Amino acid sequence: MTETVYRLGPGCDVDDIVEGNIYMGKVQGFATFGTFVNLNDKTKGLLHKSNVKTERKERDNILVLVNQIRPNGNIDLREVELPEGSYETKLVAKKITLSRLDDLRSKIGRNVTIEADVVQIKQTSGPTIFTICDDSGVEDAAAFTEAGVRSYPEVNLGDIVRVFGEANKRNNQLQIEVSNMQVLRGEEADNVRARINKALEARAEPSDDVKPLIESEVINALWPEMRKLAKIIRRAVFTQQPIILRHHADADGICAAVSVETAVIQLIKDAGGDPDMDNFLFRRSPSKAPFYEIEDVTRDLDMMLKDNVRFGQKLPLILLMDNGSTEEDMPSYKMTDVYNLDVAVADHHHPDDTIDKYLIAHVNPYHVGGDFGVTAGMLGTEIARLINPSVESRILHFPAVAGIADRSEAPELQSYLKLIEANYTQEDCRSIGIALDYEQFWLRFNDGREIVKDILNLNNSPERHSKLVDLLVSESNAAIEDQMNTMMPHVTAQKLSSGANLFLADVEMLAHRFTFPPPGKSSGEVHDILCKKYVGEPVVTLGLGPDFAVIRSRGVLMNIPQMVRSMRDEMPGAGISGGGHLVVGSIKFVEGMRSEVIAKMIEKISEFPANTV
Ligand code: MN
């Protein structure tokens, strides 16, 4: 039988030594009672003179058998002689007791070893901060070589590393003070990555206990896709992937986005995240258009790519709410595709399936036989509950606010109203929606996070909430009234061959401009007045600008996206584009073709069958 001789690897200590085993040592020095033998850099034993067999000098190799490890850690050795070639050598690797990041709190002041994925690398003026993610959580590991100098330059974003260091608390934040960090490669890295992935998969899965708030076939049918989207968002939070939430800048879009924002911020906090970092990891941006404009995607790309370089941040998940589902988003999706970005959508605009190849999830009521009556705010609130059920009571009124603001006629709206009847009347919800729309007009591209939270009564200050909403509603009403007094005398009427009443309202020359209400809203208000005046009759209202028109209709079987497409084909020199919902939308054209386009549009609208309502 071949003997085994062990060599104690670097980092090993007395805990890695087994009594009775033979080790390869090196003579370190002599004392009167015997010889000291190093088993590696930091572990040595004593060869008592009674156990010495041969004469040695310093730094000689020597084979020793471990007689005994004393309770105080002293190691007693005995020299053995084995002929060359009669034994094999084996390296003893340090026995690693891995810790998990969610366990650090109980290990303050102690050394830990963590295997994790590097999710962010930030160079400060002092240490280099590696944010690492394992199967249990995310924490920072601080490594210091010299002030402002990048430590472990061989470690890159996305590497699997083994970090050794002391668990510590700095400014009340847990962190590891790194004494060694090693990039794992090949199979070793694959195994760790697989372990982290498996745990993340399970952790990101939304709870089975969360069920839809209301009885709805549409919501039920959308539930699997909503769970999928919620899981994608939870996973982004757990892996420190930034989230950019783009949404239509109206009350419905705001309700959709703020419900998800509330759930995500709470989830970051629940997962032990740094609240000061919230802005960094989650950004909500309103978009003026109901689609992802080139201007928006360009701004987002610019910022995220700089952050990627400057802060070693991952590329974000882009989430589009109350927009994102139509052909008009295509140019932006081609951009996100170049950078291989994750894009997901929750929308209730009529979807074009050509965009689905760019999306990792797409929640849309049209996919399951529903329509725009199940609004983005309703979808967002259900998704937010799947992300983090603990925020439910704070956002429970959002679906009703969104539904009323977006003029939903779906039965779902009544169910959502019923949920909150003890706290909010239908009128309260309407007022909140009006206040959101009015305030967002002045906020322009800003998210106005805290103001919006006050309007939505998320700030635990009901008195300020109602004062603010009352003020904004009366300001909004006064501005609308002024606009209607100006516009209505100029509205012209005609009867179409289909029997529908068509009204033309000038939103440029005969209306206040660059103030509230903007042209789309002004046209809607004109339309509402006319619908009340012509009860039971089909009504189409065109709000006409210099190079655009806003279309509102009731009681006519319109298909605006289809109309825009056919006009574009028939009038190639008119520069036509646009779309929207089936019965509410807008169209753009070149100013010089204005009268031809309006004439063609009236011709097309006459072709849609009109009903009495
Ligand atoms: Mn909407």
Coordinates of C-alpha atoms and ligand atoms in Angstrom, one line a residue:
M1 CA 0.0 0.0 0.0
T2 CA 1.3 3.5 -0.9
E3 CA 1.5 5.9 1.9
T4 CA 0.0 9.3 1.6
V5 CA 1.9 12.4 2.5
Y6 CA -0.1 15.6 2.9
R7 CA 1.0 19.1 2.0
L8 CA -0.8 21.8 3.9
G9 CA -2.1 24.4 1.4
P10 CA -2.0 28.2 1.9
G11 CA -4.6 29.5 4.3
C12 CA -4.9 26.2 6.1
D13 CA -4.5 26.1 9.9
V14 CA -4.6 23.7 12.7
D15 CA -8.3 22.9 12.0
D16 CA -7.2 21.4 8.7
I17 CA -4.7 18.9 10.3
V18 CA -5.7 15.4 11.1
E19 CA -3.9 13.4 13.8
G20 CA -2.1 10.3 12.6
N21 CA -1.5 11.8 9.1
I22 CA 1.9 12.3 7.6
Y23 CA 2.8 15.8 6.4
M24 CA 5.5 17.4 4.4
G25 CA 7.2 20.0 6.6
K26 CA 10.1 22.4 6.5
V27 CA 12.6 22.8 9.4
Q28 CA 12.1 26.2 10.8
G29 CA 14.5 26.3 13.8
F30 CA 16.0 24.5 16.8
A31 CA 15.4 24.7 20.5
T32 CA 17.0 22.7 23.3
F33 CA 13.9 20.4 23.6
G34 CA 13.5 19.8 19.9
T35 CA 12.9 21.1 16.4
F36 CA 10.2 23.4 15.1
V37 CA 8.7 22.4 11.8
N38 CA 6.6 24.6 9.5
L39 CA 3.6 22.8 7.9
N40 CA 2.8 25.9 5.9
D41 CA 3.4 29.7 6.2
K42 CA 1.4 30.0 9.4
T43 CA 1.2 26.6 11.0
K44 CA 4.0 25.0 12.8
G45 CA 4.5 22.0 15.1
L46 CA 7.2 20.7 17.5
L47 CA 9.3 17.7 16.9
H48 CA 10.4 16.7 20.4
K49 CA 14.1 15.7 20.5
S50 CA 13.0 12.1 21.5
N51 CA 11.2 11.9 18.1
V52 CA 14.0 13.1 15.9
K53 CA 15.5 10.5 13.7
T54 CA 17.9 12.3 11.4
E55 CA 20.1 15.3 11.6
R56 CA 18.7 18.4 9.8
K57 CA 19.4 22.0 9.1
E58 CA 17.1 24.9 8.7
R59 CA 14.8 24.9 5.6
D60 CA 15.3 21.2 5.1
N61 CA 12.2 19.3 4.0
I62 CA 11.1 16.7 6.5
L63 CA 8.3 14.2 6.8
V64 CA 6.4 14.3 10.1
L65 CA 3.5 12.4 11.5
V66 CA 1.1 14.3 13.7
N67 CA 1.1 12.6 17.1
Q68 CA -1.4 14.8 18.8
I69 CA -3.0 18.2 18.6
R70 CA -3.2 19.6 22.1
P71 CA -6.2 21.5 23.4
N72 CA -4.2 24.8 23.2
G73 CA -3.6 24.1 19.5
N74 CA 0.1 23.0 19.9
I75 CA 1.0 20.2 17.4
D76 CA 3.2 17.4 18.5
L77 CA 5.1 15.8 15.7
R78 CA 7.2 12.6 15.1
E79 CA 9.6 12.2 12.3
V80 CA 9.1 9.5 9.7
E81 CA 11.3 8.2 7.0
L82 CA 9.8 7.0 3.8
P83 CA 11.9 6.0 0.8
E84 CA 11.6 8.3 -2.2
G85 CA 8.8 7.0 -4.5
S86 CA 7.1 5.0 -1.9
Y87 CA 4.4 7.6 -1.2
E88 CA 2.1 10.0 -3.0
T89 CA 1.5 13.6 -1.9
K90 CA -1.8 15.3 -1.6
L91 CA -2.4 18.9 -1.2
V92 CA -4.8 19.9 1.7
A93 CA -7.0 22.7 0.6
K94 CA -8.4 25.1 3.2
K95 CA -11.6 23.7 4.5
I96 CA -14.0 26.6 3.8
T97 CA -17.0 27.2 5.9
L98 CA -19.1 29.4 3.6
S99 CA -21.3 32.0 5.1
R100 CA -24.3 33.5 3.5
L101 CA -24.9 37.2 3.1
D102 CA -28.1 37.2 5.1
D103 CA -26.2 35.7 8.0
L104 CA -23.6 38.6 8.2
R105 CA -25.5 40.4 10.9
S106 CA -24.8 37.6 13.4
K107 CA -21.2 37.5 12.4
I108 CA -20.1 41.1 13.1
G109 CA -16.4 41.2 14.0
R110 CA -15.7 37.7 12.7
N111 CA -14.0 36.5 9.5
V112 CA -16.3 35.1 6.9
T113 CA -16.0 33.5 3.5
I114 CA -18.6 34.3 0.9
E115 CA -19.0 33.0 -2.7
A116 CA -21.0 35.5 -4.7
D117 CA -21.7 37.2 -8.0
V118 CA -20.2 40.7 -8.4
V119 CA -23.2 43.0 -9.3
Q120 CA -21.5 46.4 -9.0
I121 CA -18.0 47.8 -8.6
K122 CA -17.7 51.4 -7.4
Q123 CA -14.5 53.2 -6.9
T124 CA -14.7 55.7 -4.0
S125 CA -12.1 58.2 -3.0
G126 CA -11.2 55.6 -0.3
P127 CA -11.9 51.9 -0.9
T128 CA -13.3 50.0 -3.9
I129 CA -16.8 48.9 -3.1
F130 CA -17.8 45.5 -4.6
T131 CA -21.5 44.9 -4.3
I132 CA -21.9 41.1 -4.2
C133 CA -25.0 38.9 -4.5
D134 CA -25.3 35.4 -3.2
D135 CA -28.2 33.0 -2.9
S136 CA -29.4 34.8 0.2
G137 CA -29.0 38.5 -0.4
V138 CA -26.9 41.5 -1.5
E139 CA -24.2 43.3 0.5
D140 CA -21.1 45.5 0.0
A141 CA -17.6 44.3 0.3
A142 CA -15.0 47.1 0.8
A143 CA -11.4 46.5 -0.4
F144 CA -8.6 48.9 0.2
T145 CA -5.2 49.1 -1.3
E146 CA -4.6 52.9 -1.4
A147 CA -7.0 55.8 -1.3
G148 CA -8.9 56.0 -4.6
V149 CA -7.0 53.2 -6.2
R150 CA -9.0 50.3 -7.6
S151 CA -8.4 47.1 -5.6
Y152 CA -8.5 43.7 -7.3
P153 CA -8.5 45.2 -10.8
E154 CA -8.8 41.6 -12.1
V155 CA -12.3 41.3 -10.7
N156 CA -15.0 42.4 -13.2
L157 CA -18.7 43.0 -13.1
G158 CA -20.5 39.6 -13.4
D159 CA -17.5 37.5 -12.1
I160 CA -18.1 34.9 -9.4
V161 CA -15.7 35.6 -6.5
R162 CA -14.7 34.0 -3.2
V163 CA -14.4 36.8 -0.7
F164 CA -12.7 36.5 2.6
G165 CA -12.9 39.2 5.2
E166 CA -14.3 40.5 8.3
A167 CA -18.1 41.2 8.7
N168 CA -18.5 44.8 9.9
K169 CA -20.9 47.6 10.4
R170 CA -20.1 51.0 8.9
N171 CA -22.6 53.9 9.2
N172 CA -25.1 51.3 10.3
Q173 CA -24.6 49.5 7.0
L174 CA -23.3 45.9 7.0
Q175 CA -20.3 45.3 4.9
I176 CA -17.3 42.9 4.6
E177 CA -13.8 44.3 4.9
V178 CA -12.1 42.3 2.3
S179 CA -8.7 40.7 3.1
N180 CA -8.7 38.5 0.1
M181 CA -10.8 38.1 -3.0
Q182 CA -10.4 35.5 -5.7
V183 CA -12.1 35.1 -9.0
L184 CA -13.5 31.6 -9.5
R185 CA -13.2 30.1 -12.9
G186 CA -14.6 27.1 -14.9
E187 CA -16.6 24.5 -13.2
E188 CA -16.1 26.0 -9.7
A189 CA -17.6 29.3 -10.9
D190 CA -20.4 27.5 -12.8
N191 CA -21.4 25.6 -9.7
V192 CA -21.6 28.7 -7.6
R193 CA -23.5 30.5 -10.4
A194 CA -26.0 27.7 -10.7
R195 CA -26.5 27.7 -6.9
I196 CA -27.2 31.5 -6.8
N197 CA -29.5 31.2 -9.8
K198 CA -31.5 28.4 -8.4
A199 CA -32.0 30.3 -5.1
L200 CA -32.8 33.5 -6.9
E201 CA -35.4 31.7 -9.1
A202 CA -37.2 30.5 -6.0
R203 CA -36.8 33.9 -4.2
A204 CA -38.1 35.9 -7.1
E205 CA -41.2 33.8 -7.6
P206 CA -44.3 35.8 -6.4
S207 CA -46.2 34.3 -3.5
D208 CA -49.0 31.9 -4.4
D209 CA -51.1 33.5 -1.7
V210 CA -51.6 36.6 -3.8
K211 CA -54.9 36.4 -5.9
P212 CA -56.5 39.0 -8.0
L213 CA -58.3 41.7 -6.0
I214 CA -61.5 41.3 -8.0
E215 CA -63.5 38.7 -9.9
S216 CA -62.5 39.3 -13.5
E217 CA -62.1 36.9 -16.4
V218 CA -59.6 39.3 -18.0
I219 CA -57.5 39.7 -14.9
N220 CA -57.6 36.0 -14.3
A221 CA -56.5 35.2 -17.8
L222 CA -53.7 37.8 -17.5
W223 CA -52.5 36.4 -14.1
P224 CA -49.8 34.1 -15.4
E225 CA -48.2 36.9 -17.5
M226 CA -48.5 39.3 -14.5
R227 CA -46.8 36.8 -12.3
K228 CA -44.0 36.5 -14.9
L229 CA -43.6 40.3 -15.0
A230 CA -43.6 40.6 -11.2
K231 CA -40.9 37.8 -11.0
I232 CA -38.7 39.7 -13.5
I233 CA -39.0 42.8 -11.4
R234 CA -38.3 41.0 -8.1
R235 CA -35.3 39.4 -9.6
A236 CA -34.0 42.7 -10.8
V237 CA -34.3 44.1 -7.2
F238 CA -32.6 41.0 -5.7
T239 CA -29.7 41.3 -8.2
Q240 CA -29.2 45.1 -8.0
Q241 CA -30.2 45.5 -11.6
P242 CA -31.4 49.1 -12.0
I243 CA -35.0 49.6 -13.2
I244 CA -36.2 52.4 -15.4
L245 CA -39.9 52.7 -15.4
R246 CA -41.3 54.7 -18.3
H247 CA -45.0 55.5 -18.3
H248 CA -47.6 57.7 -20.0
A249 CA -47.8 61.0 -18.2
D250 CA -51.5 60.8 -17.4
A251 CA -53.4 59.8 -14.3
D252 CA -53.8 56.1 -15.5
G253 CA -50.1 55.9 -16.3
I254 CA -49.1 57.5 -13.0
C255 CA -51.3 55.1 -11.0
A256 CA -49.7 52.1 -12.9
A257 CA -46.2 53.3 -12.3
V258 CA -46.5 54.6 -8.7
S259 CA -48.1 51.3 -7.6
V260 CA -45.0 49.4 -8.9
E261 CA -42.7 52.1 -7.6
T262 CA -44.3 51.7 -4.1
A263 CA -43.8 47.9 -4.2
V264 CA -40.3 48.1 -5.5
I265 CA -39.0 50.7 -3.1
Q266 CA -40.5 48.7 -0.2
L267 CA -38.9 45.5 -1.6
I268 CA -35.5 47.2 -1.8
K269 CA -35.9 48.2 1.9
D270 CA -37.2 44.8 2.9
A271 CA -34.2 43.2 1.3
G272 CA -31.9 45.4 3.4
G273 CA -31.1 47.9 0.7
D274 CA -29.8 51.3 1.3
P275 CA -32.8 53.8 1.1
D276 CA -30.4 56.5 -0.2
M277 CA -29.6 54.2 -3.1
D278 CA -33.3 53.9 -4.2
N279 CA -33.0 56.6 -6.7
F280 CA -30.0 55.0 -8.1
L281 CA -31.7 51.6 -8.6
F282 CA -35.2 52.7 -9.5
R283 CA -36.1 55.6 -11.7
R284 CA -39.6 56.6 -12.8
S285 CA -39.9 58.8 -15.8
P286 CA -43.1 60.1 -17.4
S287 CA -43.3 60.2 -21.2
K288 CA -45.5 62.8 -22.9
A289 CA -46.4 60.5 -25.7
P290 CA -48.3 57.2 -25.1
F291 CA -45.3 55.4 -26.6
Y292 CA -41.6 55.0 -26.0
E293 CA -40.3 57.9 -28.0
I294 CA -36.8 58.1 -29.6
E295 CA -36.1 61.1 -27.4
D296 CA -36.9 59.0 -24.3
V297 CA -34.9 56.0 -25.2
T298 CA -32.0 58.2 -26.2
R299 CA -32.0 59.9 -22.8
D300 CA -32.3 56.6 -21.0
L301 CA -29.5 55.0 -23.0
D302 CA -27.2 58.0 -22.4
M303 CA -27.7 57.8 -18.7
M304 CA -27.5 54.1 -18.3
L305 CA -24.4 53.7 -20.4
K306 CA -22.6 56.4 -18.4
D307 CA -23.7 54.8 -15.1
N308 CA -22.4 51.5 -16.4
V309 CA -19.0 53.0 -17.0
R310 CA -18.8 55.4 -14.1
F311 CA -20.4 53.3 -11.3
G312 CA -19.9 49.8 -12.7
Q313 CA -23.6 49.4 -12.7
K314 CA -25.5 46.7 -14.6
L315 CA -27.6 47.7 -17.6
P316 CA -31.2 48.2 -16.5
L317 CA -34.5 46.5 -16.9
I318 CA -36.8 48.9 -18.8
L319 CA -40.4 48.7 -17.8
L320 CA -43.0 50.5 -19.9
M321 CA -46.5 51.1 -18.4
D322 CA -49.5 52.5 -20.1
N323 CA -47.4 52.6 -23.2
G324 CA -45.0 50.4 -25.2
S325 CA -47.4 48.0 -27.0
T326 CA -47.6 49.5 -30.5
E327 CA -45.7 49.9 -33.8
E328 CA -44.8 53.4 -32.7
D329 CA -42.5 51.9 -30.1
M330 CA -40.6 50.0 -32.8
P331 CA -37.8 52.5 -33.4
S332 CA -37.0 52.6 -29.7
Y333 CA -37.1 48.8 -29.4
K334 CA -34.5 48.6 -32.2
M335 CA -32.2 50.8 -30.1
T336 CA -32.8 48.7 -26.9
D337 CA -32.1 45.6 -29.0
V338 CA -28.7 46.8 -30.0
Y339 CA -27.7 47.0 -26.3
N340 CA -29.5 43.7 -25.6
L341 CA -31.6 45.4 -22.9
D342 CA -34.4 43.6 -21.0
V343 CA -37.7 45.4 -21.9
A344 CA -41.1 44.5 -20.4
V345 CA -44.5 46.1 -21.0
A346 CA -47.8 46.4 -19.1
D347 CA -50.2 48.3 -21.3
H348 CA -53.9 48.5 -22.4
H349 CA -53.4 50.2 -25.8
H350 CA -54.3 48.0 -28.7
P351 CA -51.1 45.9 -29.2
D352 CA -49.2 45.2 -32.4
D353 CA -47.7 41.8 -32.1
T354 CA -44.7 42.8 -34.3
I355 CA -43.1 44.3 -31.2
D356 CA -43.3 41.2 -29.0
K357 CA -40.0 39.8 -30.2
Y358 CA -38.3 42.7 -28.4
L359 CA -40.1 42.1 -25.1
I360 CA -39.4 39.6 -22.2
A361 CA -42.9 40.1 -20.9
H362 CA -46.1 41.8 -22.1
V363 CA -49.2 42.2 -20.1
N364 CA -52.1 43.4 -22.2
P365 CA -55.8 42.8 -21.8
Y366 CA -56.2 42.6 -25.6
H367 CA -54.1 39.4 -25.5
V368 CA -56.9 37.6 -23.6
G369 CA -60.0 39.1 -25.2
G370 CA -60.2 42.2 -22.9
D371 CA -59.9 45.8 -24.0
F372 CA -58.7 49.2 -22.8
G373 CA -61.4 49.3 -20.1
V374 CA -59.0 47.2 -18.0
T375 CA -56.6 50.1 -17.6
A376 CA -52.9 50.2 -16.9
G377 CA -53.5 51.4 -13.4
M378 CA -55.6 48.3 -12.7
L379 CA -52.9 46.1 -14.2
G380 CA -50.1 48.0 -12.3
T381 CA -51.8 47.6 -8.9
E382 CA -52.2 43.8 -9.3
I383 CA -48.6 43.5 -10.5
A384 CA -47.4 45.6 -7.6
R385 CA -49.2 43.2 -5.1
L386 CA -47.4 40.3 -6.8
I387 CA -44.1 42.1 -6.4
N388 CA -44.7 43.0 -2.7
P389 CA -48.1 42.2 -1.1
S390 CA -47.3 44.3 1.9
V391 CA -48.1 47.5 0.0
E392 CA -51.6 46.5 -0.9
S393 CA -53.5 48.7 1.5
R394 CA -51.6 51.8 0.4
I395 CA -52.4 51.4 -3.3
L396 CA -55.9 49.8 -3.1
H397 CA -57.6 53.0 -4.5
F398 CA -55.3 53.3 -7.5
P399 CA -57.3 51.0 -9.9
A400 CA -60.4 53.1 -9.4
V401 CA -58.6 56.4 -9.8
A402 CA -57.0 55.1 -13.0
G403 CA -60.2 53.6 -14.4
I404 CA -62.2 56.8 -13.8
A405 CA -59.5 59.0 -15.2
D406 CA -59.2 56.8 -18.4
R407 CA -63.0 56.6 -18.7
S408 CA -63.2 52.9 -18.3
E409 CA -66.5 51.3 -19.0
A410 CA -65.4 47.9 -18.0
P411 CA -67.2 46.1 -15.2
E412 CA -63.8 45.8 -13.4
L413 CA -64.0 49.5 -12.5
Q414 CA -67.2 48.9 -10.4
S415 CA -65.5 46.0 -8.6
Y416 CA -62.4 48.1 -7.8
L417 CA -64.6 51.0 -6.6
K418 CA -66.5 48.6 -4.3
L419 CA -63.2 47.6 -2.7
I420 CA -62.5 51.0 -1.4
E421 CA -66.0 52.4 -0.8
A422 CA -65.4 52.8 2.9
N423 CA -62.5 55.2 2.3
Y424 CA -63.0 56.8 -1.1
T425 CA -66.1 57.8 -3.0
Q426 CA -66.3 57.8 -6.8
E427 CA -66.0 61.6 -6.7
D428 CA -62.8 61.4 -4.5
C429 CA -61.3 59.1 -7.1
R430 CA -62.3 61.4 -9.9
S431 CA -60.7 64.4 -8.1
I432 CA -57.5 62.5 -7.5
G433 CA -57.3 61.7 -11.2
I434 CA -57.9 65.3 -12.2
A435 CA -55.3 66.6 -9.7
L436 CA -52.7 64.1 -11.1
D437 CA -53.3 65.2 -14.7
Y438 CA -53.2 68.9 -13.8
E439 CA -50.0 68.6 -11.7
Q440 CA -48.3 66.4 -14.3
F441 CA -48.8 69.1 -16.9
W442 CA -46.7 71.4 -14.8
L443 CA -44.2 68.7 -13.8
R444 CA -43.5 68.0 -17.5
F445 CA -40.9 65.3 -17.7
N446 CA -40.3 65.2 -13.9
D447 CA -41.7 62.4 -11.8
G448 CA -42.6 64.8 -9.0
R449 CA -42.3 61.8 -6.7
E450 CA -43.3 63.4 -3.3
I451 CA -46.0 65.7 -4.7
V452 CA -47.5 62.8 -6.6
K453 CA -47.4 60.7 -3.4
D454 CA -49.3 63.5 -1.6
I455 CA -51.9 63.6 -4.4
L456 CA -52.3 59.8 -4.2
N457 CA -52.5 60.0 -0.4
L458 CA -49.4 57.8 0.1
N459 CA -47.6 60.1 2.5
N460 CA -49.7 59.5 5.6
S461 CA -50.9 63.0 5.7
P462 CA -54.6 62.9 4.8
E463 CA -55.2 66.5 5.6
R464 CA -52.4 67.8 3.2
H465 CA -53.6 65.3 0.6
S466 CA -57.2 66.6 0.6
K467 CA -56.1 70.3 0.7
L468 CA -53.8 69.7 -2.2
V469 CA -56.3 67.7 -4.3
D470 CA -59.0 70.3 -3.7
L471 CA -56.7 73.1 -4.8
L472 CA -55.5 71.4 -7.9
V473 CA -59.0 70.4 -8.9
S474 CA -60.3 73.9 -8.6
E475 CA -57.3 75.3 -10.5
S476 CA -57.8 72.7 -13.2
N477 CA -61.6 73.3 -13.5
A478 CA -61.1 77.1 -13.7
A479 CA -58.5 76.6 -16.5
I480 CA -60.8 74.2 -18.4
E481 CA -63.8 76.5 -18.0
D482 CA -61.8 79.4 -19.4
Q483 CA -60.6 77.3 -22.3
M484 CA -64.1 76.1 -23.1
N485 CA -65.5 79.6 -23.0
T486 CA -62.9 80.6 -25.5
M487 CA -63.3 77.5 -27.8
M488 CA -67.0 76.6 -27.9
P489 CA -68.2 79.7 -29.9
H490 CA -65.9 78.7 -32.7
V491 CA -66.8 75.0 -33.0
T492 CA -68.4 74.1 -36.3
A493 CA -70.8 71.2 -36.9
Q494 CA -71.7 69.0 -39.9
K495 CA -73.8 65.9 -40.4
L496 CA -71.9 63.0 -42.0
S497 CA -73.5 60.6 -44.5
S498 CA -73.2 57.9 -41.8
G499 CA -75.6 59.9 -39.6
A500 CA -72.9 60.9 -37.2
N501 CA -72.4 64.5 -35.9
L502 CA -69.0 65.7 -36.7
F503 CA -67.5 68.7 -34.8
L504 CA -64.4 70.6 -35.6
A505 CA -62.6 72.6 -32.9
D506 CA -59.6 74.7 -33.5
V507 CA -57.0 74.1 -30.8
E508 CA -54.4 76.4 -32.2
M509 CA -55.7 79.8 -33.4
L510 CA -58.9 79.8 -31.3
A511 CA -57.7 78.4 -28.0
H512 CA -55.1 79.3 -25.3
R513 CA -51.8 77.6 -26.1
F514 CA -48.9 76.4 -24.1
T515 CA -50.9 76.2 -20.9
F516 CA -53.4 73.9 -19.3
P517 CA -55.4 72.3 -20.7
P518 CA -53.2 71.2 -23.6
P519 CA -54.8 70.4 -27.1
G520 CA -55.6 66.8 -26.5
K521 CA -57.3 67.6 -23.2
S522 CA -59.1 70.6 -24.7
S523 CA -60.5 68.5 -27.5
G524 CA -61.7 65.9 -25.0
E525 CA -63.5 68.6 -22.9
V526 CA -65.2 70.0 -26.1
H527 CA -66.2 66.4 -27.0
D528 CA -67.7 65.8 -23.5
I529 CA -69.8 69.0 -23.8
L530 CA -71.1 68.0 -27.2
C531 CA -71.9 64.4 -26.1
K532 CA -74.0 65.8 -23.3
K533 CA -75.7 68.1 -25.8
Y534 CA -76.4 65.4 -28.3
V535 CA -77.7 62.7 -26.0
G536 CA -78.2 59.4 -27.8
E537 CA -76.6 60.5 -31.0
P538 CA -73.2 59.5 -32.5
V539 CA -70.6 62.2 -32.0
V540 CA -67.1 62.6 -33.5
T541 CA -64.9 65.6 -32.4
L542 CA -61.8 66.7 -34.1
G543 CA -59.4 69.0 -32.3
L544 CA -57.4 70.6 -35.1
G545 CA -53.9 72.0 -34.6
P546 CA -51.5 73.3 -37.3
D547 CA -50.0 69.9 -38.1
F548 CA -52.0 67.5 -35.9
A549 CA -55.5 66.5 -35.1
V550 CA -56.9 64.9 -32.0
I551 CA -59.9 62.5 -32.5
R552 CA -62.6 61.6 -30.0
S553 CA -65.7 59.6 -30.8
R554 CA -68.8 58.1 -29.3
G555 CA -71.3 55.8 -31.0
V556 CA -69.2 55.3 -34.2
L557 CA -67.4 52.0 -35.0
M558 CA -64.0 53.8 -35.5
N559 CA -60.7 52.1 -36.0
I560 CA -58.2 55.0 -35.8
P561 CA -55.0 53.0 -36.2
Q562 CA -56.4 51.5 -39.4
M563 CA -57.6 54.9 -40.6
V564 CA -54.2 56.4 -40.1
R565 CA -52.5 53.5 -42.0
S566 CA -54.8 53.9 -45.0
M567 CA -54.4 57.6 -45.1
R568 CA -50.7 57.2 -45.0
D569 CA -50.9 54.9 -48.0
E570 CA -53.3 57.2 -50.0
M571 CA -51.5 60.5 -49.3
P572 CA -47.8 59.8 -49.5
G573 CA -46.9 63.5 -49.5
A574 CA -48.8 64.4 -46.4
G575 CA -46.3 62.9 -43.9
I576 CA -49.0 61.1 -42.0
S577 CA -48.4 59.2 -38.7
G578 CA -50.3 58.5 -35.5
G579 CA -52.6 56.1 -33.9
G580 CA -53.9 55.4 -30.4
H581 CA -56.9 53.5 -29.2
L582 CA -59.6 52.3 -31.6
V583 CA -62.0 55.3 -30.9
V584 CA -59.6 57.9 -29.3
G585 CA -56.4 58.9 -31.0
S586 CA -54.3 61.4 -32.9
I587 CA -52.8 62.0 -36.2
K588 CA -49.8 64.1 -37.4
F589 CA -49.2 65.5 -40.8
V590 CA -47.2 68.3 -42.6
E591 CA -48.7 71.7 -42.1
G592 CA -48.9 72.5 -45.9
M593 CA -51.3 69.6 -46.4
R594 CA -53.6 70.5 -43.6
S595 CA -56.8 71.1 -45.5
E596 CA -56.3 68.1 -47.8
V597 CA -55.7 65.8 -44.7
I598 CA -58.7 67.2 -42.9
A599 CA -60.9 66.6 -45.9
K600 CA -59.6 63.0 -46.3
M601 CA -60.1 62.4 -42.6
I602 CA -63.7 63.5 -42.7
E603 CA -64.2 61.2 -45.8
K604 CA -62.7 58.2 -43.9
I605 CA -64.7 58.9 -40.7
S606 CA -67.9 59.0 -42.8
E607 CA -67.2 55.4 -43.8
F608 CA -67.3 54.1 -40.3
P609 CA -70.8 52.9 -39.3
A610 CA -72.6 55.1 -36.8
N611 CA -74.9 53.7 -34.1
T612 CA -77.4 55.4 -31.9
V613 CA -76.2 55.2 -28.3
Ligands
MN1 MN -54.2 54.5 -20.0

